[in-house]
DNA sequence: TTGAAAGCGTTACCAC
DNA sequence: GTGGTAACGCTTTCAA
């Protein structure tokens, strides 16, 4: 059979295939090099104005769009910052933070890509991420170990930043100190004279990364005092909350740290429905300082967490990319502080 | 100066560059082709077990990870579904929907990429998206016109699906019928005997796409009746809400459709703070049927919106990718219905 | 000022 | 069974 090297004359009315720079060159009557020069505004080479125009018109007419993969393959690097989508429905706080971060990275000329990892987790997922050859990877939550970091770095990632509670070897870290969130909450309740303190632990899987250190923080705050801590598993669901509220008086608690503001709202409502007076009978404190806490009655006390601005984190990434040899930066995210309102 | 073609012996302790399949082949003592066969489990070719093993061990040792860009460049297509991050802080409803969709697409073996477009909007942005050569693009909100769709299709996107309120030429569409959301709310309030109806219109920019049709829907519901509609601009902010509440009695309204549950909560609280009785004095209804509405007192009436499941949308995408010639599917998202609780 | 050609990492088609 | 080789789309030296 004869192999036809190229379809002789593809009817111009049906441009089935995606136009390439070669097509543009052909139409403009120049070489592919010239097309590249014109479309990238290469300063080192001067192209005559008429040629320039012909190329631009040809590109326009064909609807030519450069192929990012081919470009970065040739260049040997990309400016893609990969942010795996958290496997856990993260809170509203994280959502806002992410938006801000995306904007800031965009302004530094990075392309932000959020990758929804369907299957594998942790170090498994790192291999998938590495296939995309990002220049930097920002990993929320925990789950990535030193092995995963190594995989990413070996495949060209110049910066790996974890946003989880603990530092990972080889990676920069924004260390969310959830333990101190719990500590602040526990100390606050203790100072207000509470001694039998409940701590809500969400039943939703994946949230343990945050809830465990928060619980530990409360424990540490009350360690060596006459106060006791009771763990309260709770699903994010009206029924679960109602069931917990139903046995509230048997629990004999005088305060509760409700993991975050959303769980606090859920629990507070359930308690009010069974006539537990807040804060007289039971004090309630949440965390994250969401708007909704201010709208509740009584107004919800909360632990405000000072996340770094998206700009700060974007600059950390940029710094790390520019200087990949530098030792990992570890930024403890401080600034957890109690906002005392009416519920405690 | 003499150009050295290849560094003679890069010290194996410092593998500075990213390992390629050629490196694996070299280490295993086979050709690149064989490496490809082994690592991709190519059925058509049988590779001897010892060779197989050698290749796998070499890949393991080098920490080889295939280069997705090179692969899809060679293959001529990718399985990337691009979802631009909405320029607007979308609500919690959309967030959950997106999570579900990501999972469903992942299960169909697509790679979901959320692209945070920093700068340009609409058809401008389409060019940037097209550079990534996605097999499908899912555009939330409006802003993409027929030109943008054409750009995407010409650069190889086999499916473009818009999630906005109106159909776009050439694109499949999940038509969020926000007009009928407003219509349902308006009709409900009218049926409850309300005649002077306020409609909250968020001041946050970008939300007009949703708020305008919702307002129009209320207007249509009350058209030709003795009821009147008052537009109420409101920023998502306690102060704005307080200012609006302060002049509430001057407005003389007996009902309000608060755009969505979050704005409803904000406004309801502000009204209660100035002793406007709900629902006696003013009925309040929101939209989106968020959990928080059930937790408010009085319980918040709302318009529940039946979004298609992530699985449904994933299947629409898959169908469209498999059969790009098919005419655009237009799915009106129906199922807006009032959930009557206590606030109206 | 423009063109020819090499090469980025991968895979598929043919020979051996 | 295994190994060359070409090609995907792009940029960039080098040469004309």
XYZ file of C-alpha atoms (C1' of nucleotides) in Angstrom:
720
model
C 0.000 0.000 0.000
C 1.253 3.435 -0.794
C 1.716 5.728 2.136
C 0.707 9.228 1.246
C 2.995 11.546 3.150
C 0.564 14.412 3.396
C -3.027 14.915 2.291
C -2.538 16.776 -0.928
C -5.099 19.519 -0.471
C -7.209 19.485 2.658
C -10.297 21.470 1.741
C -9.793 24.839 3.419
C -13.431 24.943 4.411
C -12.912 22.038 6.797
C -9.727 22.731 8.791
C -10.142 19.571 10.791
C -6.772 19.616 12.479
C -5.411 22.077 14.956
C -3.346 24.806 13.319
C 0.361 24.788 14.158
C 3.014 27.390 13.732
C 3.974 25.592 10.542
C 0.522 26.306 9.161
C 0.912 29.939 10.056
C 4.321 29.998 8.388
C 2.943 28.404 5.261
C 0.067 30.845 5.028
C 2.299 33.840 5.662
C 4.932 32.544 3.293
C 7.737 32.566 5.847
C 9.601 30.004 7.926
C 8.509 28.626 11.262
C 11.368 30.475 12.915
C 10.052 33.782 11.740
C 6.621 32.958 13.074
C 8.095 32.211 16.452
C 10.049 35.467 16.450
C 7.038 37.547 15.591
C 4.573 35.923 17.958
C 6.990 35.984 20.894
C 8.221 39.499 20.222
C 11.805 38.285 20.305
C 13.883 41.393 20.918
C 17.140 39.923 19.711
C 15.857 39.673 16.183
C 14.328 42.414 14.120
C 11.622 41.416 11.743
C 10.440 43.794 9.073
C 7.107 45.394 9.617
C 5.400 43.899 6.538
C 6.510 40.377 7.458
C 5.365 40.961 10.985
C 1.967 41.935 9.798
C 1.628 39.020 7.433
C 2.459 36.598 10.221
C 0.052 38.152 12.649
C -2.737 38.168 10.131
C -2.095 34.542 9.241
C -2.144 33.540 12.904
C -5.351 35.451 13.417
C -7.009 33.950 10.392
C -6.153 30.397 11.365
C -7.024 30.931 14.998
C -3.570 29.781 15.934
C -2.861 29.232 19.627
C 0.570 28.027 20.724
C 0.863 24.607 22.294
C 1.902 25.049 25.911
C 3.160 21.499 26.277
C 5.374 21.718 23.235
C 6.700 25.030 24.397
C 7.635 23.894 27.856
C 9.001 20.648 26.505
C 11.384 22.618 24.375
C 12.127 25.155 27.088
C 12.859 22.428 29.611
C 10.759 24.062 32.289
C 7.350 25.495 32.939
C 5.890 28.054 35.292
C 3.160 25.771 36.516
C 2.455 25.735 40.212
C 0.518 22.636 41.107
C -1.907 22.684 43.991
C -3.586 19.352 44.605
C -7.215 19.815 45.527
C -7.627 18.825 49.159
C -9.144 15.386 49.488
C -11.256 16.798 52.277
C -13.975 19.377 51.827
C -11.916 22.141 53.311
C -13.576 25.012 55.068
C -14.542 28.406 53.767
C -11.389 29.851 55.303
C -9.189 27.735 53.062
C -11.256 28.570 50.019
C -10.715 32.284 50.431
C -7.047 31.757 51.122
C -6.684 29.746 47.935
C -8.371 32.408 45.827
C -6.023 35.025 47.169
C -3.030 32.784 46.580
C -4.044 32.082 43.010
C -4.268 35.767 42.293
C -0.899 36.487 43.853
C 0.859 33.684 41.981
C -0.795 34.779 38.768
C 0.606 38.253 39.273
C 4.063 36.710 39.612
C 3.425 35.111 36.230
C 2.899 31.570 37.408
C 0.167 29.377 36.034
C -1.796 27.877 38.868
C -3.170 24.440 38.309
C -5.404 22.734 40.814
C -5.249 19.041 40.292
C -8.103 16.901 41.489
C -6.479 13.644 42.425
C -9.179 11.051 42.157
C -7.503 7.840 43.198
C -4.217 7.660 44.995
C -3.153 9.499 48.106
C 0.024 10.892 49.525
C 3.231 9.577 48.066
C 1.293 7.635 45.436
C -0.286 10.830 44.215
C 3.090 12.527 44.073
C 4.017 10.387 41.086
C 0.944 11.589 39.224
C 1.694 15.189 40.084
C 5.292 14.761 39.006
C 4.147 13.776 35.528
C 2.964 17.320 35.036
C 6.482 18.633 35.746
C 5.387 21.585 37.843
C 8.006 24.096 38.898
C 6.490 24.126 42.358
C 3.988 22.070 44.295
C 1.860 23.325 47.147
C 0.422 20.504 49.168
C -2.405 21.246 51.571
C -3.035 18.950 54.475
C -0.764 16.121 55.374
C -0.286 12.861 53.527
C 2.841 13.734 51.627
C 5.949 12.121 53.056
C 9.655 12.556 52.386
C 9.438 9.945 49.620
C 6.810 11.956 47.802
C 8.849 15.115 48.165
C 11.861 13.339 46.736
C 9.881 12.109 43.745
C 8.684 15.616 43.014
C 12.101 17.146 43.332
C 13.714 14.542 41.159
C 11.253 15.319 38.452
C 12.157 18.942 38.421
C 10.017 20.623 41.040
C 12.165 23.423 42.375
C 9.980 23.968 45.395
C 7.681 21.802 47.429
C 5.665 23.562 50.097
C 3.474 21.729 52.532
C 0.613 23.476 54.272
C -0.013 20.780 56.817
C 0.441 20.598 60.541
C 3.887 19.085 60.445
C 7.128 19.692 58.597
C 8.177 17.226 55.915
C 11.792 16.513 55.177
C 13.047 18.375 52.157
C 9.977 20.539 51.794
C 9.290 24.065 52.786
C 6.503 24.273 55.257
C 3.760 26.545 56.373
C 3.152 24.913 59.668
C -0.445 25.289 60.641
C -0.216 25.009 64.364
C -3.552 23.442 65.095
C -2.292 22.292 68.442
C -2.055 25.890 69.592
C -5.563 26.580 68.302
C -6.796 23.938 70.704
C -4.507 25.220 73.394
C -5.874 28.743 73.121
C -9.431 27.466 73.236
C -8.750 25.246 76.252
C -6.948 27.961 78.164
C -9.728 30.409 77.436
C -12.415 28.103 78.713
C -10.357 27.303 81.784
C -9.822 30.974 82.516
C -13.547 31.508 82.306
C -13.912 29.026 85.126
C -14.948 25.990 83.124
C -13.712 22.633 84.310
C -15.547 19.875 82.414
C -14.698 20.566 78.842
C -15.956 18.764 75.767
C -14.071 18.766 72.493
C -15.924 18.080 69.273
C -14.103 15.716 66.938
C -15.659 15.603 63.474
C -16.551 12.144 62.247
C -15.904 13.122 58.662
C -12.829 11.248 57.553
C -9.813 13.257 56.541
C -10.376 15.900 59.153
C -8.350 14.019 61.769
C -5.244 15.841 60.617
C -6.711 18.985 62.041
C -8.922 17.681 64.777
C -6.336 15.516 66.493
C -3.850 18.311 67.180
C -6.658 20.627 68.202
C -7.787 18.070 70.726
C -4.226 17.552 71.899
C -3.888 21.292 72.365
C -6.884 21.422 74.651
C -5.473 18.511 76.613
C -2.154 20.291 77.025
C -3.856 23.471 78.195
C -5.655 21.577 80.923
C -2.844 19.235 81.830
C -2.124 19.300 85.539
C -5.249 21.263 86.348
C -8.430 20.037 87.949
C -10.230 20.211 84.617
C -11.167 17.228 82.477
C -11.536 16.714 78.744
C -14.251 14.699 77.029
C -13.979 13.726 73.384
C -17.223 14.246 71.432
C -17.421 12.581 68.018
C -19.908 14.467 65.828
C -21.000 14.115 62.225
C -21.816 17.294 60.325
C -25.504 16.607 60.346
C -28.557 17.816 62.204
C -29.497 14.363 63.458
C -26.074 13.660 64.895
C -26.140 16.994 66.631
C -29.587 16.329 68.028
C -28.509 12.959 69.383
C -25.504 14.510 71.048
C -27.621 17.275 72.511
C -30.135 14.765 73.842
C -27.572 13.227 76.140
C -25.886 16.537 76.925
C -26.996 16.846 80.510
C -25.802 13.299 81.222
C -22.385 14.282 80.018
C -22.218 16.952 82.683
C -20.059 19.326 80.660
C -19.865 23.045 81.292
C -18.015 23.993 78.130
C -17.251 22.776 74.627
C -14.672 23.552 71.996
C -16.516 22.708 68.808
C -13.636 22.140 66.372
C -14.624 25.093 64.192
C -17.362 27.658 63.731
C -19.464 25.502 61.484
C -19.596 22.596 63.886
C -20.092 25.119 66.669
C -23.138 26.530 64.951
C -24.537 23.064 64.439
C -24.013 22.039 68.033
C -25.072 25.332 69.524
C -28.362 25.164 67.720
C -28.974 21.614 68.850
C -28.202 22.567 72.435
C -30.516 25.529 72.318
C -33.242 23.275 70.982
C -33.050 21.217 74.161
C -32.915 24.367 76.277
C -29.307 24.235 77.282
C -28.526 27.847 78.103
C -25.434 29.268 76.438
C -23.129 30.371 77.906
C -24.559 30.009 81.428
C -24.963 26.267 81.407
C -22.458 25.437 78.683
C -19.898 27.728 77.118
C -19.227 27.236 73.412
C -16.217 28.277 71.407
C -15.448 27.610 67.758
C -12.525 28.339 65.500
C -11.763 30.022 62.134
C -13.595 33.251 62.924
C -16.092 32.946 60.117
C -18.712 35.569 59.458
C -21.459 33.284 60.610
C -20.145 33.274 64.167
C -20.832 36.972 64.422
C -24.353 36.414 63.209
C -25.290 33.834 65.784
C -26.996 34.688 69.054
C -25.313 34.532 71.432
C -22.426 35.702 69.287
C -19.970 32.884 68.939
C -16.584 33.069 70.610
C -13.924 31.695 68.332
C -10.228 31.167 67.785
C -9.063 33.448 65.033
C -6.273 32.023 62.900
C -3.946 34.464 61.199
C -3.207 32.761 57.937
C -0.393 34.308 55.984
C -1.645 36.377 53.093
C -1.750 34.757 49.699
C 0.878 37.282 48.678
C 3.243 36.110 51.395
C 2.949 32.518 50.360
C 3.276 33.374 46.686
C 6.495 35.184 47.506
C 7.770 32.215 49.459
C 7.130 30.042 46.436
C 8.831 32.495 44.117
C 11.840 32.753 46.413
C 12.111 28.996 46.591
C 11.852 28.622 42.824
C 14.559 31.196 42.240
C 16.847 29.610 44.752
C 16.152 25.880 44.912
C 19.365 25.187 46.759
C 18.352 27.109 49.844
C 17.422 25.138 52.938
C 13.704 24.640 53.486
C 11.947 27.526 55.139
C 9.665 26.600 57.965
C 7.055 29.155 58.830
C 5.094 28.468 61.940
C 1.717 30.035 61.403
C 1.182 31.818 64.656
C -1.450 34.309 65.455
C -4.045 31.943 66.844
C -5.930 34.102 69.285
C -9.251 33.960 71.028
C -11.978 36.323 69.917
C -14.198 36.488 72.935
C -17.820 37.151 72.176
C -20.911 36.058 74.029
C -21.020 32.294 73.861
C -18.272 31.677 76.416
C 35.768 27.095 22.208
C 35.027 23.431 21.975
C 31.464 22.365 22.485
C 31.344 19.198 24.497
C 28.383 17.190 23.229
C 27.668 15.467 26.467
C 29.221 15.620 29.931
C 31.474 12.598 29.872
C 30.712 11.174 33.290
C 28.253 13.047 35.482
C 29.012 11.942 39.038
C 26.250 9.469 39.860
C 25.951 10.917 43.326
C 24.574 14.170 41.914
C 21.871 13.326 39.352
C 21.115 16.954 38.755
C 18.904 16.545 35.748
C 15.546 14.913 35.545
C 15.789 11.256 34.483
C 14.288 10.425 31.105
C 13.318 7.163 29.558
C 16.661 7.280 27.746
C 18.419 7.233 31.121
C 16.379 4.236 32.138
C 17.210 2.511 28.864
C 20.903 3.221 29.312
C 20.935 1.895 32.854
C 18.969 -1.212 31.906
C 21.027 -1.747 28.796
C 18.073 -1.713 26.423
C 16.564 0.675 23.909
C 14.139 3.469 24.656
C 11.461 1.586 22.826
C 11.765 -1.370 25.132
C 11.493 0.881 28.133
C 8.301 2.318 26.752
C 6.889 -1.153 26.118
C 7.651 -2.342 29.601
C 6.440 0.697 31.477
C 3.229 0.945 29.491
C 2.503 -2.790 29.568
C 2.068 -2.806 25.837
C 0.162 -5.980 25.063
C 1.086 -6.165 21.411
C 4.708 -6.792 22.205
C 6.082 -9.510 24.423
C 9.096 -8.615 26.469
C 11.119 -11.312 28.238
C 10.753 -11.414 31.968
C 14.420 -10.672 32.774
C 14.432 -7.614 30.528
C 11.189 -6.520 32.046
C 12.647 -6.708 35.486
C 15.832 -4.896 34.581
C 13.845 -2.029 33.120
C 11.560 -1.746 36.117
C 14.452 -1.778 38.524
C 16.292 0.858 36.553
C 13.215 3.091 36.524
C 12.766 2.614 40.227
C 16.372 3.372 40.990
C 16.423 6.559 38.968
C 13.055 7.691 40.234
C 11.842 7.937 36.679
C 8.466 9.537 36.107
C 7.129 9.909 32.570
C 6.701 13.394 31.176
C 3.015 14.057 30.630
C 3.606 16.902 28.186
C 5.877 14.829 25.991
C 3.458 11.986 26.088
C 0.454 13.990 25.026
C 2.501 15.846 22.455
C 3.340 12.533 20.896
C -0.153 11.124 21.330
C -1.733 14.189 19.800
C -4.326 14.448 22.535
C -4.707 14.496 26.276
C -7.422 13.573 28.727
C -7.305 16.868 30.514
C -10.576 18.480 31.432
C -10.050 22.126 32.155
C -12.264 23.913 34.618
C -11.459 27.575 35.001
C -11.755 28.674 38.587
C -14.715 31.000 38.851
C -13.656 34.622 39.031
C -16.276 35.068 41.683
C -16.135 33.518 45.123
C -18.803 30.975 44.355
C -20.987 29.628 47.094
C -20.679 26.487 49.126
C -23.163 24.784 46.827
C -20.856 25.134 43.862
C -17.883 23.943 45.873
C -19.537 20.662 46.754
C -20.741 20.206 43.210
C -17.222 20.691 41.916
C -15.779 18.136 44.309
C -18.297 15.587 43.186
C -17.639 16.377 39.546
C -13.908 15.998 39.974
C -14.359 12.599 41.482
C -16.690 11.453 38.726
C -14.414 12.664 35.943
C -11.454 11.052 37.637
C -13.295 7.760 37.670
C -13.795 8.134 33.905
C -10.032 8.501 33.676
C -9.917 12.195 32.965
C -7.412 14.482 34.593
C -9.170 17.461 36.051
C -7.284 20.702 36.030
C -8.635 23.816 37.655
C -7.031 26.815 36.131
C -6.895 30.019 38.089
C -7.100 32.693 35.468
C -5.438 35.714 36.958
C -5.724 38.358 34.317
C -8.005 38.157 31.352
C -11.683 37.330 31.237
C -14.053 35.632 28.911
C -12.929 35.225 25.347
C -9.496 36.575 26.234
C -9.049 33.838 28.770
C -10.113 31.228 26.271
C -6.850 31.702 24.409
C -4.886 30.962 27.572
C -6.979 27.887 28.256
C -6.556 26.713 24.682
C -2.791 26.690 25.122
C -3.208 23.784 27.486
C -4.974 21.772 24.770
C -7.649 20.303 27.019
C -9.926 17.662 25.588
C -12.850 19.385 27.250
C -13.527 22.683 28.953
C -16.150 23.313 31.588
C -16.857 26.962 32.028
C -18.761 28.089 35.101
C -20.640 31.358 35.031
C -20.995 33.434 31.940
C -18.347 35.451 30.198
C -17.472 33.014 27.464
C -18.901 33.949 24.102
C -19.135 32.142 20.778
C -15.702 33.492 19.833
C -14.141 31.894 22.875
C -15.867 28.619 22.163
C -14.581 28.696 18.612
C -11.020 29.316 19.789
C -11.206 26.357 22.125
C -12.665 24.041 19.541
C -10.158 25.021 16.926
C -7.379 24.138 19.306
C -8.679 20.665 19.806
C -11.218 20.838 22.597
C -13.771 18.194 21.738
C -16.305 19.512 24.177
C -17.069 22.879 25.659
C -19.718 22.952 28.346
C -20.967 26.153 29.882
C -22.575 26.174 33.300
C -23.942 29.650 33.059
C -27.442 31.041 32.841
C -27.562 31.218 29.070
C -26.670 28.963 26.155
C -23.605 29.808 24.107
C -23.408 29.018 20.436
C -21.434 25.877 19.738
C -21.169 24.838 23.355
C -23.080 22.330 25.370
C -24.882 23.941 28.206
C -26.102 23.251 31.655
C -28.541 26.082 31.835
C -28.865 27.260 35.376
C -32.256 28.799 35.331
C -31.790 31.506 37.903
C -34.773 33.329 36.550
C -37.033 30.532 37.722
C -35.380 30.574 41.138
C -36.518 34.134 41.486
C -39.867 33.281 40.023
C -40.469 30.535 42.563
C -39.481 32.821 45.405
C -41.694 35.634 44.187
C -44.691 33.378 43.638
C -44.255 31.846 47.053
C -44.187 35.195 48.796
C -47.191 36.359 46.817
C -49.110 33.217 47.714
C -48.353 33.863 51.352
C -50.119 37.170 50.990
C -47.111 39.433 50.701
C -47.396 42.416 48.411
C -44.430 44.718 48.976
C -41.491 42.572 48.184
C -37.821 43.452 48.461
C -35.133 41.649 46.481
C -31.580 41.677 47.725
C -29.018 42.307 45.008
C -25.454 41.633 46.158
C -23.051 44.501 45.638
C -20.144 42.124 45.144
C -19.133 42.374 41.534
C -19.414 39.282 39.400
C -22.573 38.115 41.073
C -24.784 40.068 38.686
C -24.898 37.056 36.382
C -26.931 35.292 39.006
C -28.637 38.146 40.767
C -30.041 39.849 37.699
C -32.048 36.853 36.456
C -33.191 36.090 39.981
C -34.514 39.615 40.276
C -36.139 39.368 36.873
C -37.818 36.148 37.946
C -39.387 37.824 40.938
C -40.563 40.655 38.712
C -42.157 38.195 36.304
C -43.916 36.364 39.131
C -45.505 39.567 40.299
C -46.156 41.080 36.923
C -49.757 42.104 36.541
C -50.525 41.691 40.196
C -51.007 44.329 42.836
C -47.602 43.548 44.341
C -44.478 45.689 43.959
C -40.804 44.906 43.834
C -38.038 46.909 45.490
C -34.397 46.353 44.630
C -32.126 46.212 47.683
C -28.383 46.481 47.021
C -26.456 44.835 49.849
C -22.791 44.175 50.488
C -21.857 40.966 52.268
C -20.939 42.731 55.436
C -22.447 43.325 58.846
C -22.355 47.112 58.533
C -24.137 47.154 55.208
C -26.779 44.880 56.614
C -27.205 47.075 59.678
C -27.600 50.167 57.536
C -30.229 48.466 55.434
C -32.052 47.248 58.537
C -32.009 50.719 60.048
C -34.145 52.091 57.265
C -36.254 48.941 56.973
C -39.463 50.329 58.351
C -39.230 53.323 56.018
C -39.099 50.913 53.104
C -42.436 49.502 54.147
C -41.724 46.000 52.847
C -43.520 42.926 54.070
C -41.237 40.356 52.452
C -37.762 39.924 51.061
C -36.067 37.471 48.734
C -32.488 37.615 49.929
C -30.605 36.318 46.861
C -29.306 33.259 48.705
C -29.164 31.711 52.152
C -25.980 33.454 53.162
C -27.277 36.904 52.383
C -30.546 35.876 53.962
C -28.817 34.968 57.184
C -26.966 38.263 57.181
C -30.086 40.299 56.580
C -32.300 38.280 58.869
C -29.917 38.816 61.735
C -29.740 42.541 61.097
C -33.513 42.762 60.982
C -33.888 40.835 64.195
C -31.399 43.204 65.812
C -33.740 46.103 65.106
C -36.727 44.062 66.299
C -38.330 43.397 62.973
C -40.369 40.274 63.608
C -39.870 37.455 61.146
C -42.025 36.290 59.502
C -44.912 38.327 60.945
C -43.638 41.736 59.979
C -41.348 40.685 57.146
C -41.108 37.316 55.493
C -37.639 36.189 54.431
C -36.696 33.607 51.857
C -33.251 32.623 50.632
C -31.952 30.212 48.037
C -29.527 27.298 47.694
C -30.901 25.326 50.625
C -27.709 25.380 52.636
C -27.405 23.657 55.969
C -27.240 26.963 57.766
C -30.777 27.848 56.813
C -32.063 24.895 58.796
C -30.066 26.057 61.781
C -31.459 29.557 61.883
C -34.424 30.525 64.022
C -36.909 30.993 62.598
C -35.865 28.286 60.170
C -35.118 29.842 56.836
C -37.397 29.220 53.891
C -35.381 28.757 50.759
C -35.421 27.843 47.096
C -33.807 24.477 46.665
C -31.930 24.054 43.406
C -31.563 20.563 42.033
C -28.132 20.605 40.487
C -27.375 17.632 38.318
C -25.108 15.171 40.028
C -21.419 15.373 39.311
C -21.770 11.972 37.725
C -24.392 13.216 35.287
C -22.234 16.088 34.183
C -19.167 13.876 33.933
C -21.124 11.580 31.662
C -22.262 14.484 29.534
C -18.631 15.475 29.118
C -17.588 11.945 28.277
C -20.386 11.602 25.745
C -19.414 14.854 24.123
C -15.758 13.897 23.964
C -16.534 10.586 22.355
C -18.828 12.148 19.834
C -17.673 15.678 19.112
C -19.809 15.938 16.025
C -23.065 15.699 17.882
C -25.141 18.847 18.204
C -24.764 20.675 21.521
C -26.872 19.307 24.321
C -28.762 21.877 26.284
C -29.861 20.801 29.713
C -32.137 23.178 31.498
C -31.478 22.695 35.162
C -34.956 22.508 36.535
C -35.978 21.464 39.947
C -35.995 24.858 41.580
C -38.592 24.462 44.296
C -39.497 26.270 47.448
C -38.681 24.660 50.753
C -41.100 26.308 53.082
C -39.905 26.592 56.648
C -40.663 29.226 59.243
C -39.295 32.491 57.956
C -41.993 33.089 55.353
C 16.280 39.931 7.941
C 15.270 35.213 7.130
C 15.813 30.065 6.777
C 17.578 25.412 7.867
C 18.120 22.219 11.442
C 18.621 20.314 15.948
C 16.488 18.762 19.978
C 13.124 18.628 24.167
C 10.718 13.262 25.928
C 7.651 10.205 24.260
C 5.569 6.428 21.476
C 4.475 3.659 17.143
C 5.830 1.725 13.073
C 9.076 -1.361 10.838
C 13.002 -3.982 10.315
C 16.035 -7.279 12.361
C 11.447 -10.344 21.179
C 14.131 -6.259 20.457
C 16.090 -2.015 18.551
C 16.428 1.914 15.217
C 13.878 5.815 13.644
C 10.562 9.224 12.781
C 7.336 12.411 14.358
C 4.439 15.327 17.685
C 4.942 21.414 18.069
C 7.890 24.485 19.489
C 12.245 27.532 20.236
C 16.840 28.794 19.153
C 21.380 28.685 17.706
C 23.911 29.080 13.468
C 24.514 30.176 8.766
C 23.253 32.678 4.765
